[in-house]
Coordinates of C-alpha atoms in Angstrom, one line a residue:
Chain A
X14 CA 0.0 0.0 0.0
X15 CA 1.3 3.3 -1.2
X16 CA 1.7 5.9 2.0
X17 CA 3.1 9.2 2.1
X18 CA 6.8 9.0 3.8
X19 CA 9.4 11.1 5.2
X20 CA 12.4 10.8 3.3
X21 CA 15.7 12.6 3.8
X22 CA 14.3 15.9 4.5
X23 CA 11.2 16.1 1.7
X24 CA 7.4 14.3 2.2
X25 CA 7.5 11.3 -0.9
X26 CA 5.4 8.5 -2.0
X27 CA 6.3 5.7 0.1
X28 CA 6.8 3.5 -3.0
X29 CA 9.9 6.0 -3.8
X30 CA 11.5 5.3 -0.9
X31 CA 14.1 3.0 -2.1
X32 CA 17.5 2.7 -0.3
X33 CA 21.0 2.2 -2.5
X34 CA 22.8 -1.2 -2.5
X35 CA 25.8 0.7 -0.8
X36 CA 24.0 2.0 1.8
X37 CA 25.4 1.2 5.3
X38 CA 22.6 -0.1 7.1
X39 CA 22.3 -2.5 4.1
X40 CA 26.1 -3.6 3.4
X41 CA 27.3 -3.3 6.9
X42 CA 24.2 -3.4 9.7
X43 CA 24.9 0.6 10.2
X44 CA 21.7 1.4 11.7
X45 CA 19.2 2.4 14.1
X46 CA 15.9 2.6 14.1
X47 CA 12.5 2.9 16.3
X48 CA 9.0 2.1 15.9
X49 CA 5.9 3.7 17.7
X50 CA 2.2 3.9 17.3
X51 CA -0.5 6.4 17.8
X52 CA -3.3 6.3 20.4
X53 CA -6.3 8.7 19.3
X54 CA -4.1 9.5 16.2
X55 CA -1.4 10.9 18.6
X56 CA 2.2 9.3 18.8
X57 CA 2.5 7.5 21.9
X58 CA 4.9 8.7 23.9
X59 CA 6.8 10.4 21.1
X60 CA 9.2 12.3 22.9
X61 CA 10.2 9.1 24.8
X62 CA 11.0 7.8 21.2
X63 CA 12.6 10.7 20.0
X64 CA 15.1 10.5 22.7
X65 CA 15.7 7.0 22.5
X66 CA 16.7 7.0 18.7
X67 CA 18.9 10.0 19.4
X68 CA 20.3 8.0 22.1
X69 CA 20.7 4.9 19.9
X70 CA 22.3 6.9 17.3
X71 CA 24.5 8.9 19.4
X72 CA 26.1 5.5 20.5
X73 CA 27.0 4.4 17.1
X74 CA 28.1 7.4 15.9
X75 CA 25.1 8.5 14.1
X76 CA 23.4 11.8 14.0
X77 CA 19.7 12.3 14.0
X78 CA 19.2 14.9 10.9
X79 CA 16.1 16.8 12.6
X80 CA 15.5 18.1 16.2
X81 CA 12.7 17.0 19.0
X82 CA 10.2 19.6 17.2
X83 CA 10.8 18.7 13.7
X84 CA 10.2 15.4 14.2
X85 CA 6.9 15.9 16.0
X86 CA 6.3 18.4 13.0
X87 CA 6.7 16.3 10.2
X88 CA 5.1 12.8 12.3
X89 CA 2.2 15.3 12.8
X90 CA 2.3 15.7 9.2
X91 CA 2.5 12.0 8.0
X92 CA -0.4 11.3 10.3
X93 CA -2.4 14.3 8.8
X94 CA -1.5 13.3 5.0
X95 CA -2.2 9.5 5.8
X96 CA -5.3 9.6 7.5
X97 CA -5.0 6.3 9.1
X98 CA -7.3 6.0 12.4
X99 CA -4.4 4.6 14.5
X100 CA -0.7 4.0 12.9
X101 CA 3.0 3.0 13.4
X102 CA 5.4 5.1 12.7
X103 CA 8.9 3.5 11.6
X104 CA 11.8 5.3 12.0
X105 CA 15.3 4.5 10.1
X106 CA 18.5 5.9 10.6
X107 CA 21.5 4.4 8.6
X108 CA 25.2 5.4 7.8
X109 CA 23.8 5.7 4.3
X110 CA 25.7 5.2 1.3
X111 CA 28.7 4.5 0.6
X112 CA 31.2 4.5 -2.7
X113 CA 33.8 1.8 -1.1
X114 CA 30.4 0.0 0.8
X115 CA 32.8 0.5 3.8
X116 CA 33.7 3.7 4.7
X117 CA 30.7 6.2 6.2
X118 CA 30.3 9.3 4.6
X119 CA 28.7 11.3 6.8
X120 CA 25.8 11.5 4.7
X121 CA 23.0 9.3 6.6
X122 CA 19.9 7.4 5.5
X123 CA 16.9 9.3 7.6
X124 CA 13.1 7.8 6.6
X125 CA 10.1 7.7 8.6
X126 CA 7.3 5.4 7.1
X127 CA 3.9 5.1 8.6
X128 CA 1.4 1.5 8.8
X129 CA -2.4 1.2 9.2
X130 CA -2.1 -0.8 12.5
X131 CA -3.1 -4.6 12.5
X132 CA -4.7 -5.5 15.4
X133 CA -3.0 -9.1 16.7
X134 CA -6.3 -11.2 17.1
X135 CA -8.1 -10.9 20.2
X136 CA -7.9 -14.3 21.7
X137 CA -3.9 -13.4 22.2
X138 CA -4.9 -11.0 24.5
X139 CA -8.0 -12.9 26.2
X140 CA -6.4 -16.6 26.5
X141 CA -2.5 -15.4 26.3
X142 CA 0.2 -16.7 23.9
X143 CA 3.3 -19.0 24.4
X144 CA 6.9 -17.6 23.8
X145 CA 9.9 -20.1 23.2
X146 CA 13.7 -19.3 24.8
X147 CA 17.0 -18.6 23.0
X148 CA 20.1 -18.3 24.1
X149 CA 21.4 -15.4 23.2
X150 CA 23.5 -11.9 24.3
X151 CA 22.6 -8.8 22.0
X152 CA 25.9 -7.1 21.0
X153 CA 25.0 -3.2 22.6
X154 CA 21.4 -4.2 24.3
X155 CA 21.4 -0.5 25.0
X156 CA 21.2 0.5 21.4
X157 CA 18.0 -0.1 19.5
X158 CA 20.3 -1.6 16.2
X159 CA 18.7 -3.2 13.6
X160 CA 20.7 -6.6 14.4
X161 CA 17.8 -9.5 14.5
X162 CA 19.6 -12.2 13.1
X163 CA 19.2 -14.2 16.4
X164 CA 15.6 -13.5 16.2
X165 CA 15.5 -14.0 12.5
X166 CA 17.5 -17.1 12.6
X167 CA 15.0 -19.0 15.2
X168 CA 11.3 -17.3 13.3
X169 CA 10.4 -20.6 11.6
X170 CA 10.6 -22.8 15.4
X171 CA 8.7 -19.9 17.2
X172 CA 5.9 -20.1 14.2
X173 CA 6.3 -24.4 14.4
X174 CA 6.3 -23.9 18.0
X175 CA 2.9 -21.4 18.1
X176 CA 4.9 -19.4 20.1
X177 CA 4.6 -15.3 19.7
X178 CA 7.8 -13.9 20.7
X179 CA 11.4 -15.1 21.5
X180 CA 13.0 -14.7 24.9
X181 CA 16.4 -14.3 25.1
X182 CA 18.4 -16.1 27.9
X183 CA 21.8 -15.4 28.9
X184 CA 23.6 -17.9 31.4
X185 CA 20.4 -18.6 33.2
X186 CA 19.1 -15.4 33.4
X187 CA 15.6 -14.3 31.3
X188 CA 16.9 -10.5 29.2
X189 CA 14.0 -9.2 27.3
X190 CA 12.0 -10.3 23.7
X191 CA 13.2 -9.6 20.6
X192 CA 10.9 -7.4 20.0
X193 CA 9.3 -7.0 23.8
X194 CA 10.3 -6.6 27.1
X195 CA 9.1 -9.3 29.9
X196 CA 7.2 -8.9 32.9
X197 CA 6.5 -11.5 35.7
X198 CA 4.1 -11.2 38.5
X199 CA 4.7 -13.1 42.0
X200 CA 2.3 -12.8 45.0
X201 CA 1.5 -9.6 43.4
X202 CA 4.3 -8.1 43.2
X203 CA 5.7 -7.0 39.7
X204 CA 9.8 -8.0 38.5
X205 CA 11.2 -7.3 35.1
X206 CA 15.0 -7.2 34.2
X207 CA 16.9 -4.0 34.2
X208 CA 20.5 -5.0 33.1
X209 CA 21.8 -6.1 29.6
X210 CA 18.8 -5.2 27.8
X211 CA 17.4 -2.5 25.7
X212 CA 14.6 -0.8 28.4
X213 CA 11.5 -0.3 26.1
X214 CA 9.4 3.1 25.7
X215 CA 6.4 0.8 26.7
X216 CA 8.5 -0.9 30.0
X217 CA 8.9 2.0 31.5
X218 CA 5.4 3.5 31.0
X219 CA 4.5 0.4 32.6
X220 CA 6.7 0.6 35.4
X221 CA 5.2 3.8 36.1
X222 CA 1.6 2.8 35.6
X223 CA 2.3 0.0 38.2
X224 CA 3.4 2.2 40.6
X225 CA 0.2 4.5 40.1
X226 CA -1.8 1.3 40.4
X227 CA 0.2 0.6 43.9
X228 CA 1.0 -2.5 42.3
X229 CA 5.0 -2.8 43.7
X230 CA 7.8 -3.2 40.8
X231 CA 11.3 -4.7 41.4
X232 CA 13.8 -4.0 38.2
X233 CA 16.5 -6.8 39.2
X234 CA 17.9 -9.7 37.1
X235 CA 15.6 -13.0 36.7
X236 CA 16.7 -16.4 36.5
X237 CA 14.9 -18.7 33.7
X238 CA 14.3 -21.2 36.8
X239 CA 12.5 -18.6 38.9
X240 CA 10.4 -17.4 35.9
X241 CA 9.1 -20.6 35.1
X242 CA 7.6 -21.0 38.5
X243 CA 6.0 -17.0 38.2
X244 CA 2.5 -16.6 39.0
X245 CA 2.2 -14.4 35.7
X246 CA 4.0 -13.4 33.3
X247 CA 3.5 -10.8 30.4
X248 CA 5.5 -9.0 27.4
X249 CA 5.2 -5.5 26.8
X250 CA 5.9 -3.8 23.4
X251 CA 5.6 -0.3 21.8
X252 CA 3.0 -1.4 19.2
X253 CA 1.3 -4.6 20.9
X254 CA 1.0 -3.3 24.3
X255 CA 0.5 -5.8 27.2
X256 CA 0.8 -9.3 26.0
X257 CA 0.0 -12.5 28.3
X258 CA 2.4 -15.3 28.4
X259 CA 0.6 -18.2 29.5
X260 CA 3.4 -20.6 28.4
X261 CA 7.5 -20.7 28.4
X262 CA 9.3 -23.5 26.3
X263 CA 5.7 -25.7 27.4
X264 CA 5.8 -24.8 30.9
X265 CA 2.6 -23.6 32.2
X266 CA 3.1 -20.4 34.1
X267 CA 0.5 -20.0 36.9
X268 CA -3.0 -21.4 35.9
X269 CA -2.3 -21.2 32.3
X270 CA -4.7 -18.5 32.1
X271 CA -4.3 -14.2 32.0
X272 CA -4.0 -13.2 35.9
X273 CA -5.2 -10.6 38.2
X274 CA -2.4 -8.5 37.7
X275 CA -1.9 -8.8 34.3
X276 CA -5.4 -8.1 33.7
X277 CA -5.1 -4.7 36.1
X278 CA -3.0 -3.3 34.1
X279 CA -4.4 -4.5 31.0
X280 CA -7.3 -2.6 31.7
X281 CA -5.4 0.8 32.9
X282 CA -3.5 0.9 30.4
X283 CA -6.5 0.9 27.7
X284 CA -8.3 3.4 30.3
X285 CA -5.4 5.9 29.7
X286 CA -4.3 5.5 25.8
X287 CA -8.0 5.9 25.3
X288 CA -7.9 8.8 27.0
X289 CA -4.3 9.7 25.4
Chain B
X12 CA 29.0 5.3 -12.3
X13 CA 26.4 2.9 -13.6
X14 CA 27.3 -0.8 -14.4
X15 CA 25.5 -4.0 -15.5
X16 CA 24.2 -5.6 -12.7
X17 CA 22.0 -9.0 -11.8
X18 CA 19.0 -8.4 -9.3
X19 CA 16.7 -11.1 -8.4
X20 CA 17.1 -13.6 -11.3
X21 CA 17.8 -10.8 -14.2
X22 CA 20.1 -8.8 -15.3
X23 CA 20.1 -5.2 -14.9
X24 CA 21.6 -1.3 -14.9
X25 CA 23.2 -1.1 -11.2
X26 CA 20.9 2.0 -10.7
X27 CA 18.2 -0.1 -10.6
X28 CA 19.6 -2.2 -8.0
X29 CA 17.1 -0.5 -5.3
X30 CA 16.3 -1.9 -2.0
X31 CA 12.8 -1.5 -0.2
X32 CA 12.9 -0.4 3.1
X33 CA 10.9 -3.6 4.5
X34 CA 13.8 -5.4 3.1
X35 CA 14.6 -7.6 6.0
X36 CA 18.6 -7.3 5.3
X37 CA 18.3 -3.9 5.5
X38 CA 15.5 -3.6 9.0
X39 CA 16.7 -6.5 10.9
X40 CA 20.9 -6.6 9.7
X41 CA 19.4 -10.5 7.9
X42 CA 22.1 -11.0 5.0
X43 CA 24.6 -12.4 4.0
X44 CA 27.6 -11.7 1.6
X45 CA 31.0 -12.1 -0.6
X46 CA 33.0 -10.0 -2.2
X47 CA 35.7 -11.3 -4.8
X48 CA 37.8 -10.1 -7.2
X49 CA 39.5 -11.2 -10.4
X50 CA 42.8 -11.4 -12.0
X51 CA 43.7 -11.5 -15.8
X52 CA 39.4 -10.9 -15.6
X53 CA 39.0 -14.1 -14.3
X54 CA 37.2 -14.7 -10.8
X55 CA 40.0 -15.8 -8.4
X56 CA 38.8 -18.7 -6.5
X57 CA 35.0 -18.6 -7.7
X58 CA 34.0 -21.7 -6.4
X59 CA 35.4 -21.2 -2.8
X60 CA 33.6 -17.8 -2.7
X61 CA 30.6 -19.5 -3.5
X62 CA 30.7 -22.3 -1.4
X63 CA 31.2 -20.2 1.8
X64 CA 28.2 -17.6 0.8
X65 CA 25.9 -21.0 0.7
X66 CA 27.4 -22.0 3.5
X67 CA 26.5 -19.0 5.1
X68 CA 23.3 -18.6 4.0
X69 CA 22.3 -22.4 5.1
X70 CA 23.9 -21.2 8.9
X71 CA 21.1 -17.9 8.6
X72 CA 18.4 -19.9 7.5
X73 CA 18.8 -18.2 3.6
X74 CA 19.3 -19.9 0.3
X75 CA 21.6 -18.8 -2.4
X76 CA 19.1 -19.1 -5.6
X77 CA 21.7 -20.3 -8.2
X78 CA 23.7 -23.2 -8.5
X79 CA 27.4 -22.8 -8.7
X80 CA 27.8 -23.2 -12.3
X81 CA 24.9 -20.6 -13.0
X82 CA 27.0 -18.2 -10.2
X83 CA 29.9 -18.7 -12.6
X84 CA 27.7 -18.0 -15.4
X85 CA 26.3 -15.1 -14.6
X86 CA 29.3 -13.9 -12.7
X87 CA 31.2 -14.4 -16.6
X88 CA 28.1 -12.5 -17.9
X89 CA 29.0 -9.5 -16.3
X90 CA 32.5 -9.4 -16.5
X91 CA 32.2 -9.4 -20.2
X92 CA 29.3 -6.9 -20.3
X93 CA 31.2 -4.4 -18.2
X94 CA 34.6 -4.4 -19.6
X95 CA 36.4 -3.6 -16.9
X96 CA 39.9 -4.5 -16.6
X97 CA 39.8 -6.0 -13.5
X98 CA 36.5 -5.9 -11.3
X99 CA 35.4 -6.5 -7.5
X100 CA 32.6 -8.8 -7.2
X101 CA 30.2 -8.1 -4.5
X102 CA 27.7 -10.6 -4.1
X103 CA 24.9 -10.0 -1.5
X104 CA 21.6 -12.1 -0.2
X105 CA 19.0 -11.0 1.8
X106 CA 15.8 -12.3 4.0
X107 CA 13.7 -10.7 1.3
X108 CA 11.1 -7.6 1.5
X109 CA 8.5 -8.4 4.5
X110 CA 5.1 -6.8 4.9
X111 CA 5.4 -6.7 8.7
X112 CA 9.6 -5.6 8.2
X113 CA 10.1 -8.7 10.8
X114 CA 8.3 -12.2 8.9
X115 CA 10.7 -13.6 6.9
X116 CA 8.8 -14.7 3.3
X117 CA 11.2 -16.7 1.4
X118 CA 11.0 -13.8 -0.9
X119 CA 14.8 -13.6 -0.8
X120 CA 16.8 -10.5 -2.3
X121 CA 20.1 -11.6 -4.3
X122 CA 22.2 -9.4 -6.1
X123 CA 25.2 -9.1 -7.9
X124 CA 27.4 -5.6 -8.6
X125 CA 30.6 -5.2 -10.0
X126 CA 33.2 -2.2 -9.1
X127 CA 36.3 -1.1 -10.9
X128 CA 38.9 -2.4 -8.9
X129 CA 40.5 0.7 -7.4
X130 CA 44.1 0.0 -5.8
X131 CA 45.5 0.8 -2.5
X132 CA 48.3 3.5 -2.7
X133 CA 51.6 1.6 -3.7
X134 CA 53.7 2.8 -0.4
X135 CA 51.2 0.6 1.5
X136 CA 52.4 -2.8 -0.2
X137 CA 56.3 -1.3 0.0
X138 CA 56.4 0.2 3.4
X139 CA 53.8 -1.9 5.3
X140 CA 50.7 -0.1 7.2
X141 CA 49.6 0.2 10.7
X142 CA 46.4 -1.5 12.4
X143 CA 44.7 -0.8 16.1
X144 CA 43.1 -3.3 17.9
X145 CA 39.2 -3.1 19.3
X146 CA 38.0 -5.5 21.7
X147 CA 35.4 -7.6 20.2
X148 CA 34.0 -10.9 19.5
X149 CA 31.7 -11.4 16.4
X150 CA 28.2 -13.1 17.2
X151 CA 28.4 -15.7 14.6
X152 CA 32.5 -15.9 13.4
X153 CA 32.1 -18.3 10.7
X154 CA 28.8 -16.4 9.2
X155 CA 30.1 -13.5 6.6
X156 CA 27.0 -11.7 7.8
X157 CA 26.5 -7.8 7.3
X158 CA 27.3 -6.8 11.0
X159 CA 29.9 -4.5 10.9
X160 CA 28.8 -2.3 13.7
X161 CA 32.2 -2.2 15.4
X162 CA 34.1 -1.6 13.0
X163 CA 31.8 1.2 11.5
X164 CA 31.5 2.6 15.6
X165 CA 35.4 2.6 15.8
X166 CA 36.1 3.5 11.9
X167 CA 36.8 7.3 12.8
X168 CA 39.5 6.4 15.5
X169 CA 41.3 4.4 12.8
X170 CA 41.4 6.7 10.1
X171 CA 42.5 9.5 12.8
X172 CA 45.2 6.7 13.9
X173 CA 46.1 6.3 10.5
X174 CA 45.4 3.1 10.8
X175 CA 44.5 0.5 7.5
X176 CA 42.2 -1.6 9.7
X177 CA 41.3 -2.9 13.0
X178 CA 41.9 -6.0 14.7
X179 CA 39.9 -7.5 17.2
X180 CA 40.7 -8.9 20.2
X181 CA 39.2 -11.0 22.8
X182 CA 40.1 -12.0 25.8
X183 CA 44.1 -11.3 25.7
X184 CA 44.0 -13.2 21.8
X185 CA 44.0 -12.1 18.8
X186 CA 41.0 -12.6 16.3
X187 CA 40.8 -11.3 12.6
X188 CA 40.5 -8.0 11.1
X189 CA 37.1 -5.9 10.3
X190 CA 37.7 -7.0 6.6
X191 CA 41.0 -9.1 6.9
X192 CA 43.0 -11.9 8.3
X193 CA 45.9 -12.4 10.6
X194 CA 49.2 -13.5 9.9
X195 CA 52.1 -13.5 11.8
X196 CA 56.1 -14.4 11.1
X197 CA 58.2 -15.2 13.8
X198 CA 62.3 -17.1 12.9
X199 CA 60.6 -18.0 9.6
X200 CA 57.6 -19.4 11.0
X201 CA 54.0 -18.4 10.1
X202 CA 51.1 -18.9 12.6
X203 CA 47.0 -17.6 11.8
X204 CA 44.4 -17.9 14.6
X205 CA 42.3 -20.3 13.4
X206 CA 39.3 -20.4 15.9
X207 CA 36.2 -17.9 16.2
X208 CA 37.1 -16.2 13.5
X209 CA 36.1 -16.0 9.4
X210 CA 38.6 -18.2 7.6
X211 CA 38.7 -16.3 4.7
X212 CA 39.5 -17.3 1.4
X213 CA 42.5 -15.8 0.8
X214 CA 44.0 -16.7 4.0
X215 CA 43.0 -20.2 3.0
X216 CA 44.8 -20.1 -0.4
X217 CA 47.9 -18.2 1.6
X218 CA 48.8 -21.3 3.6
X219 CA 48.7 -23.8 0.8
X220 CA 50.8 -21.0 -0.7
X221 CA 53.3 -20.8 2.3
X222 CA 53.5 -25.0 2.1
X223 CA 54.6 -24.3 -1.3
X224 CA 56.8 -22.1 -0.3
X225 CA 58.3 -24.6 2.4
X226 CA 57.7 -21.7 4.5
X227 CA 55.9 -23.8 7.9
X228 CA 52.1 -23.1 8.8
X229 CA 50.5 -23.5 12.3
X230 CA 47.2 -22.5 12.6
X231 CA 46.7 -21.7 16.2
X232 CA 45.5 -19.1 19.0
X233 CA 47.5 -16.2 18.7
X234 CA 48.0 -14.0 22.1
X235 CA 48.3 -9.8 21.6
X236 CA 51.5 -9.9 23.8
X237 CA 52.8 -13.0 21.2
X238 CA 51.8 -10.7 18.4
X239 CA 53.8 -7.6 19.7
X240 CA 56.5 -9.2 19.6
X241 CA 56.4 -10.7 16.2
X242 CA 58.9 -10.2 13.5
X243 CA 56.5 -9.4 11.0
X244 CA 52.9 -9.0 10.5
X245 CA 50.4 -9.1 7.6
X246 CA 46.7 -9.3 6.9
X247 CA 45.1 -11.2 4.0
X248 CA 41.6 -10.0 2.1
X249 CA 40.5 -10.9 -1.1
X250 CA 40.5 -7.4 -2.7
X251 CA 43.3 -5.8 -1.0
X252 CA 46.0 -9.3 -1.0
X253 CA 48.5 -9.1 1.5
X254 CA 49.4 -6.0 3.0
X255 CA 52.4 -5.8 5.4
X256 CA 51.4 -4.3 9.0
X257 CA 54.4 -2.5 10.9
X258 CA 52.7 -0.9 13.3
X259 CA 50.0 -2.1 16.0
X260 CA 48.4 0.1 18.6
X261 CA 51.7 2.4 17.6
X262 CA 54.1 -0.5 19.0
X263 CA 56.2 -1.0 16.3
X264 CA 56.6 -4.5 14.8
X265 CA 60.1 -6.8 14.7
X266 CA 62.0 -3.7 12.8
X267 CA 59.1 -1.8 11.4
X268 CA 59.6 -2.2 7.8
X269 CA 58.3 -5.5 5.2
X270 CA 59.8 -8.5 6.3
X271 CA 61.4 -11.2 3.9
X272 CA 58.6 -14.2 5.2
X273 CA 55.9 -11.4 4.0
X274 CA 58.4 -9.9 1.0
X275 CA 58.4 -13.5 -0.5
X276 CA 54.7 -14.3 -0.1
X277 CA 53.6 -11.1 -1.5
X278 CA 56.1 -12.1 -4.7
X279 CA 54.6 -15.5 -4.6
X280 CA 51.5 -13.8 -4.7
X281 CA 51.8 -11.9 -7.5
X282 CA 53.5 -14.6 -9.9
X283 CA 50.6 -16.8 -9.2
X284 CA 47.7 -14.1 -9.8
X285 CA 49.9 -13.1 -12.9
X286 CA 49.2 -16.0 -14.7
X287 CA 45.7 -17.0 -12.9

C-alpha cells in the first residue's frame, strides 16, 4: 500500500522510498531505528522515542538529521496526510551510502514510514500466547540496532512452535523479547530485568503505571528457573501493548490462564491511551 | 558510475539495484555476503567464494538461488558486459522484503554488482601499514554476515590513527580484522588464529601457498602480547592481498619495515595471480 513517507528531509510517496545497494545499514548493519504507534491518532509517547533513537544513534556514531520539534512536526504531518485512524510510525536511521560500501560518509539514510495498524487477534490478549527461549547476548542491548539475526534465525521454530515472541536467555538469566520486554508477576508483586537489555518506551510506561496502580515493581535480574515458576508473566511492546504469556518452552506459568495483575494493568492501560 | 548488474534472477543497470525499506537485510541486519575479485578478468577462487556464501546462508536460514555453475555463469556474464579490466565482485543475499519488516517470506533478495577495482596507494604494499586493535567478539565468526557495527562505531579512531584496519581482540588473543586476516612471522615461521574467527578465502589459499613455499604453517590461537612481539605481521583479504602491517596500537613490529617471510609471499603472490 502506497503511503506518504518522510524521506531525507522532503514528504515522498512511500513507494519512492528505495535505499542504495551501498547504503550502510544495508552492506554493513549501520543502523538504528525505532517504531511507535499512535493512540487517538497521537504518537504514543513520542518524545520518549525521540530520545531514545537520538540515544541509539548517538552510541553508534550517528546523528539524528532533525530536532525534538521537527520530528513531532513532520510525524504530525504524515499522520495528517495519511489519514489512518491509528498507525505505526517507523523510523530509520542508517550510515547511508557508501562509494567503497565500507567507509561512512557522513551523509546518513533518515526515513520515517507510517502503517495502518493490524490488530493481533483478540484471543492473544484474552487466553495469552506462548513464547519459546533462545540463548542469546545482544551485541550493545542499549542501542535499538537493527541486528535480528538471532531472532530472525530461530522465526520458523517460534511459528512451528505457536509461540509469539522469542525470549532471550543469557547464562540462566531471562533478558528481554526480541521485539518486547518481559514482565512477571509473584504474589502480586511486579519483577522485570533492568541490566543487559534495551529498556523499552512501553517498559517503563508500565513501570510507572504499576506504581500508580500501587502495584509494587522490582527492576532486578531474573533467573529462567525462577520465571518458570512466576505466577504471571507478560510481554510489553511499543506497538502490541501488554501481551499475556501463559506458556515458556511448554511450561505452564500460573494457571495457564491471563491473571489478576496482568489483567489490572491491562485494563489501565487501555483506560489511559483511550484517553491519550 | 552505472554498471550492469544481476538483481533477483535478471540482469540489470546497477541504478536499478534499489532496495525496499521492509527489506529484512536492510531492518533487521538479515544478509549475507562475498566479495571477490579477479585477476587476468577471471574470478580468483569462484568456487570457494561461492561455497562459503551458501554456507552462510544455510547457517542464517537463507538460500543462495543459483547453483554454482549458474553463479559462474552469470558472474562471466558481467564481466564481459562491463569491460572492466579488473572488477570486484560483490555478491549480496537477503531475507527478502517483509510486509510486517520482521516475517521472513522466502521472498529472498540476491544481487550481484561489479566495481572497478580501485588500488590501495603503492607505499602501503612497500612500506607496510599500521592497524589498532578493538575488543570484540563477532556473534556468529564463521557467518560472513552484514554486522559491521564495530568496525563502522570505531572506523573514525582508525582513520585518525592512520590506521589500515582494525583487529579485534578478545580475551588477551587475537582474532581477525574488520575486513582481513591475521598472519604472523616469527624465525621464519607463520602462525593464523584459526578459531572464532572468518577463515577467509584468501587466508586459506595463503597457507597452501606458504606449504609451497616450504615456508611452515601453524594455525593456532595467537595471544596480543605474542603478536607484539612478532617479527612481521600481515593481513590477508580478497580485494586488497596481502598487506604488510608495521605498526599495532603504535608499537612498532620486529624492525618496522616488510619482512622477507611477508616480501616473499607477497612475490609469490603476485606470480601466481599473474598467470591465474
Amino acid at each position: 500500500m502506497n503511503t506518504v513517507a518522510y524521506y531525507n528531509g522532503a514528504l515522498t510517496d512511500s513507494k519512492d522510498v528505495l535505499i542504495s545497494p551501498y547504503d550502510l545499514g544495508l552492506v554493513r548493519g549501520y543502523a538504528v531505528f525505532d517504531v511507535m504507534r499512535t493512540f487517538n491518532n497521537k504518537p504514543f509517547l513520542r518524545e520518549d522515542h525521540y530520545k531514545r533513537l537520538r540515544n541509539s544513534a548517538k552510541e553508534m556514531g550517528l546523528n539524528v538529521p532533525v530536532s525534538s520539534a521537527e520530528y513531532a512536526a513532520i510525524v504530525d504531518n504524515l499522520l495528517r496526510l495519511n489519514g489512518f485512524r491509528e498507525a505505526r510510525i517507523r523510523t530509520v536511521l542508517t550510515g547511508g551510502p557508501s562509494p567503497d560500501a565500507y567507509s561512512p560518509t557522513g551523509k546518513e539514510t533518515f526515513f520515517i514510514l507510517l502503517e495502518k495498524i493490524v490488530p493481533l487477534p483478540e484471543h492473544i490478549y484474552s487466553a495469552g500466547a506462548k513464547m519459546i527461549t533462545v540463548e542469546y547476548y545482544r551485541e550493545c542491548p542499549r542501542i535499538k540496532s537493527t541486528n535480528y539475526v538471532a531472532a530472525m534465525q530461530h522465526h520458523r521454530e517460534k511459528v512451528r512452535r505457536g509461540a509469539i515472541e522469542i525470549l532471550y536467555t543469557h547464562r540462566g538469566m531471562v533478558l528481554e523479547g526480541s521485539v518486547s520486554n518481559l514482565f512477571m508477576a509473584s504474589k502480586g508483586r511486579l519483577v522485570t530485568p533492568k541490566d543487559d537489555i534495551l529498556t523499552g518506551i512501553t517498559r517503563n510506561f508500565l513501570i510507572r503505571l504499576s506504581k500508580k496502580c500501587r502495584i509494587p515493581v522490582a527492576e532486578r535480574p531474573i533467573s529462567l528457573k525462577e520465571l518458570l515458576k512466576a505466577d504471571e508473566i507478560f510481554m510489553t511492546s511499543s506497538t502490541k501493548g501488554i501481551i499475556p504469556i501463559v506458556s515458556v518452552d511448554g511450561t505452564r506459568i500460573g494457571r495457564g490462564k491471563v491473571g489478576p495483575v496482568t489483567s489490572t494493568l491491562m485494563d489501565e492501560f487501555r483506560k489511559y491511551a483511550a484517553t491519550y
